Amino acid sequence: MEKEIRLDKFLADMGKGTRSQLKEAARKGRIHVNGEVVKKADMKVKVPGDVVVFDGVPVSYVTMEYYMLNKPQGVVSATEDNRYQTVVDLIEGKNRRDLFPVGRLDIDTEGLLIITNDGPLAHRLLAPKKHVDKIYYAVCDGFVPDSAVETFAEGILLPDGLKCLPAKLEIKARKDVDGKPVTEVFLTIREGKFHQVKRMMEAVGCPVVSLKRLTMGPISLDETLEPGQYRPLTEKELELLNSL
Ligand code: URA
């Protein structure tokens, strides 16, 4: 569907600068529409339809963007941060300036994170009432007891008073690493309370050593993505998300 938007909004949405920077850019003749130089950044352009060129480079207007990121450690799940690189900074190929991560992973957690500007989609994945499953792979200190499987299935009560929803714990392996016992587990939770996986494992005496998110609802981490790498979601993945 064709719509009209202001040229400065068009270019600001595509990350080409602030409205005042774009006003100045227009004044300097850096913006062309349909081959004509445009000196007033508040003119309306047709989307799709009009051809907008900024500094000699054509700019397409993209309404929605969706990426799958394998979040690396050391990067924060935020849009801006004074100290750390953010997950949005990692998306170098982005068009939109209003991308955000769907939910948060701790700075030391790796794995699946969806980055988009689709607010309703984020709501469908995150709203507590939706109970979207998330599967985590964790390496924990010590040998996780078999009894934890039932404790989690019933909904563990954490020492700080949080009663968790029923969760599925699968013990993958117990082993010795450098003479120390560790357990690899898969944990499926249907909520996303602060440090939830870490708090749950701590409560059964086995603190998390490393944590990676593998799935979120119908979306699984593409294992070909190294930590820090990303790709656009596929049509199939978008269909799955739209059916939530
Ligand atoms: N649970 C945690 O403890 N940390 C995360 O990053 C995600 C889930």
Short mmCIF file of C-alpha atoms and ligand atoms in Angstrom, two decimals:
data_model
loop_
_atom_site.label_atom_id
_atom_site.label_comp_id
_atom_site.label_asym_id
_atom_site.label_seq_id
_atom_site.Cartn_x
_atom_site.Cartn_y
_atom_site.Cartn_z
CA MET A 1 0.00 0.00 0.00
CA GLU A 2 1.35 3.39 -0.98
CA LYS A 3 1.62 6.07 1.72
CA GLU A 4 3.14 9.51 2.03
CA ILE A 5 5.73 10.38 4.62
CA ARG A 6 7.95 13.35 5.22
CA LEU A 7 11.35 13.14 3.58
CA ASP A 8 13.18 13.87 6.85
CA LYS A 9 11.27 11.08 8.62
CA PHE A 10 11.98 8.72 5.71
CA LEU A 11 15.71 9.34 5.97
CA ALA A 12 15.82 9.52 9.79
CA ASP A 13 14.01 6.17 10.04
CA MET A 14 16.66 4.71 7.77
CA GLY A 15 19.37 5.96 10.10
CA LYS A 16 20.69 8.76 7.89
CA GLY A 17 20.74 11.35 10.66
CA THR A 18 18.57 13.44 12.93
CA ARG A 19 15.84 15.65 11.56
CA SER A 20 18.02 18.76 12.01
CA GLN A 21 21.02 17.11 10.34
CA LEU A 22 18.78 16.15 7.43
CA LYS A 23 17.38 19.65 7.14
CA GLU A 24 20.95 20.88 6.81
CA ALA A 25 21.81 18.09 4.35
CA ALA A 26 18.85 19.13 2.18
CA ARG A 27 19.92 22.76 2.30
CA LYS A 28 23.34 21.68 1.02
CA GLY A 29 21.79 19.80 -1.90
CA ARG A 30 22.71 16.30 -0.68
CA ILE A 31 19.20 14.88 -1.17
CA HIS A 32 17.51 14.07 -4.49
CA VAL A 33 13.97 12.83 -5.08
CA ASN A 34 13.14 11.40 -8.51
CA GLY A 35 16.31 12.92 -9.89
CA GLU A 36 15.64 16.46 -8.64
CA VAL A 37 17.58 18.10 -5.85
CA VAL A 38 15.28 18.80 -2.91
CA LYS A 39 16.15 21.66 -0.58
CA LYS A 40 13.24 21.25 1.83
CA ALA A 41 13.39 18.18 4.04
CA ASP A 42 9.76 18.47 5.11
CA MET A 43 8.37 17.62 1.67
CA LYS A 44 6.24 14.48 1.42
CA VAL A 45 7.45 11.43 -0.51
CA LYS A 46 5.46 8.45 -1.74
CA VAL A 47 6.43 5.07 -0.29
CA PRO A 48 6.82 2.98 -2.33
CA GLY A 49 7.14 5.06 -5.47
CA ASP A 50 9.48 8.00 -5.12
CA VAL A 51 13.21 7.42 -5.58
CA VAL A 52 15.15 8.99 -2.74
CA VAL A 53 18.91 9.41 -3.08
CA PHE A 54 21.11 10.56 -0.21
CA ASP A 55 24.71 11.56 -0.95
CA GLY A 56 24.42 9.82 -4.30
CA VAL A 57 23.20 6.52 -2.81
CA PRO A 58 19.59 5.34 -3.34
CA VAL A 59 17.78 4.68 -0.05
CA SER A 60 14.91 2.18 0.17
CA TYR A 61 12.34 2.57 2.91
CA VAL A 62 12.12 -0.56 5.03
CA THR A 63 9.21 -0.74 7.45
CA MET A 64 10.03 -3.84 9.48
CA GLU A 65 13.26 -5.70 10.04
CA TYR A 66 13.84 -9.03 11.73
CA TYR A 67 17.19 -10.57 12.60
CA MET A 68 18.37 -13.63 14.48
CA LEU A 69 21.53 -12.94 16.47
CA ASN A 70 23.75 -15.43 18.23
CA LYS A 71 24.49 -13.09 21.12
CA PRO A 72 28.09 -13.30 22.27
CA GLN A 73 29.23 -12.77 25.85
CA GLY A 74 30.28 -9.25 26.85
CA VAL A 75 27.53 -7.45 24.92
CA VAL A 76 24.43 -6.00 26.59
CA SER A 77 20.82 -6.64 25.54
CA ALA A 78 19.95 -2.97 25.12
CA THR A 79 19.65 -0.38 22.38
CA GLU A 80 22.19 2.03 23.90
CA ASP A 81 24.80 1.78 26.62
CA ASN A 82 27.57 4.05 27.85
CA ARG A 83 30.02 1.29 28.73
CA TYR A 84 29.33 -1.76 26.61
CA GLN A 85 28.64 -2.63 23.03
CA THR A 86 24.94 -3.45 22.55
CA VAL A 87 23.28 -6.26 20.63
CA VAL A 88 21.84 -3.63 18.26
CA ASP A 89 25.35 -2.29 17.54
CA LEU A 90 26.23 -5.76 16.23
CA ILE A 91 23.62 -5.55 13.44
CA GLU A 92 25.78 -3.70 10.96
CA GLY A 93 23.50 -4.27 7.98
CA LYS A 94 20.45 -2.69 9.58
CA ASN A 95 18.32 -0.10 7.80
CA ARG A 96 16.10 1.01 10.66
CA ARG A 97 17.31 3.03 13.63
CA ASP A 98 14.52 1.76 15.91
CA LEU A 99 15.61 -1.87 16.32
CA PHE A 100 15.52 -3.45 19.76
CA PRO A 101 16.14 -6.91 21.24
CA VAL A 102 13.10 -9.06 22.00
CA GLY A 103 13.77 -9.70 25.67
CA ARG A 104 17.08 -9.72 27.47
CA LEU A 105 19.93 -12.10 27.94
CA ASP A 106 22.50 -11.39 30.66
CA ILE A 107 25.81 -9.92 29.56
CA ASP A 108 27.52 -13.31 30.08
CA THR A 109 24.75 -15.35 28.34
CA GLU A 110 25.07 -16.42 24.71
CA GLY A 111 22.59 -17.54 22.15
CA LEU A 112 19.34 -16.77 20.43
CA LEU A 113 18.12 -13.20 20.41
CA ILE A 114 15.63 -11.75 17.94
CA ILE A 115 16.28 -8.14 16.98
CA THR A 116 13.45 -6.23 15.34
CA ASN A 117 11.38 -3.05 15.37
CA ASP A 118 8.11 -5.01 15.43
CA GLY A 119 6.57 -4.12 18.79
CA PRO A 120 3.46 -6.33 18.51
CA LEU A 121 5.66 -9.32 17.67
CA ALA A 122 7.83 -8.66 20.72
CA HIS A 123 4.69 -8.49 22.82
CA ARG A 124 3.47 -11.84 21.49
CA LEU A 125 6.78 -13.45 22.44
CA LEU A 126 7.26 -11.77 25.80
CA ALA A 127 3.85 -11.20 27.38
CA PRO A 128 3.80 -13.27 30.60
CA LYS A 129 0.35 -14.63 29.74
CA LYS A 130 1.61 -16.11 26.48
CA HIS A 131 3.89 -18.60 28.26
CA VAL A 132 6.25 -18.94 25.31
CA ASP A 133 8.77 -21.75 25.91
CA LYS A 134 12.47 -20.93 25.93
CA ILE A 135 15.10 -23.68 25.97
CA TYR A 136 18.48 -23.00 27.54
CA TYR A 137 21.63 -25.10 27.58
CA ALA A 138 23.59 -24.62 30.79
CA VAL A 139 26.79 -25.96 32.25
CA CYS A 140 26.48 -26.01 36.03
CA ASP A 141 28.86 -26.49 38.93
CA GLY A 142 28.50 -29.83 40.69
CA PHE A 143 26.29 -32.81 39.91
CA VAL A 144 22.67 -31.76 39.51
CA PRO A 145 20.57 -34.28 41.46
CA ASP A 146 17.89 -36.29 39.64
CA SER A 147 15.39 -34.92 42.17
CA ALA A 148 15.73 -31.48 40.53
CA VAL A 149 13.79 -32.78 37.52
CA GLU A 150 10.67 -33.25 39.64
CA THR A 151 11.25 -30.14 41.72
CA PHE A 152 11.35 -28.04 38.54
CA ALA A 153 8.40 -29.89 36.99
CA GLU A 154 6.29 -29.00 40.02
CA GLY A 155 7.41 -25.36 39.96
CA ILE A 156 10.29 -24.60 42.27
CA LEU A 157 9.90 -22.05 45.07
CA LEU A 158 13.10 -19.98 45.11
CA PRO A 159 14.62 -18.91 48.44
CA ASP A 160 13.70 -15.29 47.65
CA GLY A 161 10.02 -16.27 47.48
CA LEU A 162 9.56 -16.52 43.69
CA LYS A 163 7.36 -19.45 42.76
CA CYS A 164 8.42 -20.53 39.26
CA LEU A 165 6.05 -22.02 36.73
CA PRO A 166 6.60 -25.71 35.97
CA ALA A 167 9.79 -26.13 33.96
CA LYS A 168 11.37 -29.07 32.16
CA LEU A 169 14.88 -30.08 33.19
CA GLU A 170 16.84 -32.59 31.16
CA ILE A 171 20.18 -33.75 32.51
CA LYS A 172 22.42 -34.25 29.50
CA ALA A 173 25.70 -35.26 31.11
CA ARG A 174 27.52 -35.30 34.42
CA LYS A 175 31.27 -35.17 34.09
CA ASP A 176 34.56 -34.19 35.65
CA VAL A 177 36.29 -31.16 34.18
CA ASP A 178 39.78 -30.55 35.57
CA GLY A 179 38.88 -32.73 38.54
CA LYS A 180 35.68 -30.77 39.25
CA PRO A 181 32.15 -32.14 38.85
CA VAL A 182 29.93 -30.32 36.33
CA THR A 183 26.53 -31.05 34.80
CA GLU A 184 25.25 -30.14 31.36
CA VAL A 185 21.52 -29.53 31.32
CA PHE A 186 18.72 -28.38 29.04
CA LEU A 187 16.13 -26.29 30.85
CA THR A 188 12.82 -25.21 29.32
CA ILE A 189 11.11 -22.30 31.03
CA ARG A 190 7.89 -20.50 30.09
CA GLU A 191 8.58 -17.18 31.78
CA GLY A 192 11.50 -14.79 31.85
CA LYS A 193 12.14 -13.48 35.33
CA PHE A 194 15.41 -11.69 36.10
CA HIS A 195 18.32 -14.21 36.07
CA GLN A 196 15.74 -16.96 36.14
CA VAL A 197 17.82 -19.91 34.96
CA LYS A 198 20.75 -18.91 37.17
CA ARG A 199 18.48 -18.55 40.20
CA MET A 200 16.79 -21.90 39.56
CA MET A 201 20.07 -23.80 39.22
CA GLU A 202 21.53 -22.03 42.23
CA ALA A 203 18.46 -23.11 44.23
CA VAL A 204 19.31 -26.77 43.60
CA GLY A 205 22.92 -26.19 44.64
CA CYS A 206 24.49 -26.06 41.16
CA PRO A 207 25.30 -22.51 40.03
CA VAL A 208 25.43 -21.85 36.29
CA VAL A 209 28.92 -21.66 34.83
CA SER A 210 27.83 -20.89 31.27
CA LEU A 211 24.46 -20.30 29.67
CA LYS A 212 23.17 -20.30 26.10
CA ARG A 213 19.62 -19.82 24.80
CA LEU A 214 18.72 -22.31 22.08
CA THR A 215 15.07 -21.59 21.31
CA MET A 216 12.36 -19.03 21.81
CA GLY A 217 8.88 -20.27 20.94
CA PRO A 218 8.99 -21.74 17.43
CA ILE A 219 12.42 -20.23 16.60
CA SER A 220 15.65 -22.18 17.08
CA LEU A 221 19.14 -20.74 17.04
CA ASP A 222 20.78 -21.31 13.67
CA GLU A 223 23.82 -23.31 14.74
CA THR A 224 25.82 -22.04 11.76
CA LEU A 225 25.89 -18.60 13.41
CA GLU A 226 29.02 -18.10 15.49
CA PRO A 227 28.65 -15.90 18.58
CA GLY A 228 28.33 -12.33 17.29
CA GLN A 229 26.95 -13.37 13.90
CA TYR A 230 23.41 -12.66 12.71
CA ARG A 231 21.12 -13.17 9.74
CA PRO A 232 17.64 -12.00 8.70
CA LEU A 233 14.80 -14.26 9.82
CA THR A 234 13.52 -16.45 6.99
CA GLU A 235 9.98 -16.26 5.56
CA LYS A 236 9.23 -19.56 7.29
CA GLU A 237 10.41 -18.24 10.66
CA LEU A 238 8.32 -15.10 10.22
CA GLU A 239 5.27 -17.20 9.43
CA LEU A 240 5.85 -19.21 12.60
CA LEU A 241 6.11 -16.03 14.65
CA ASN A 242 3.04 -14.51 13.05
CA SER A 243 1.02 -17.56 14.00
CA LEU A 244 1.75 -17.07 17.72
N1 URA B 1 18.16 -16.81 32.69
C1 URA B 1 19.28 -16.27 33.21
O1 URA B 1 19.63 -16.49 34.36
N2 URA B 1 20.00 -15.47 32.40
C2 URA B 1 19.67 -15.22 31.12
O2 URA B 1 20.40 -14.49 30.44
C3 URA B 1 18.50 -15.80 30.60
C4 URA B 1 17.76 -16.60 31.42
#
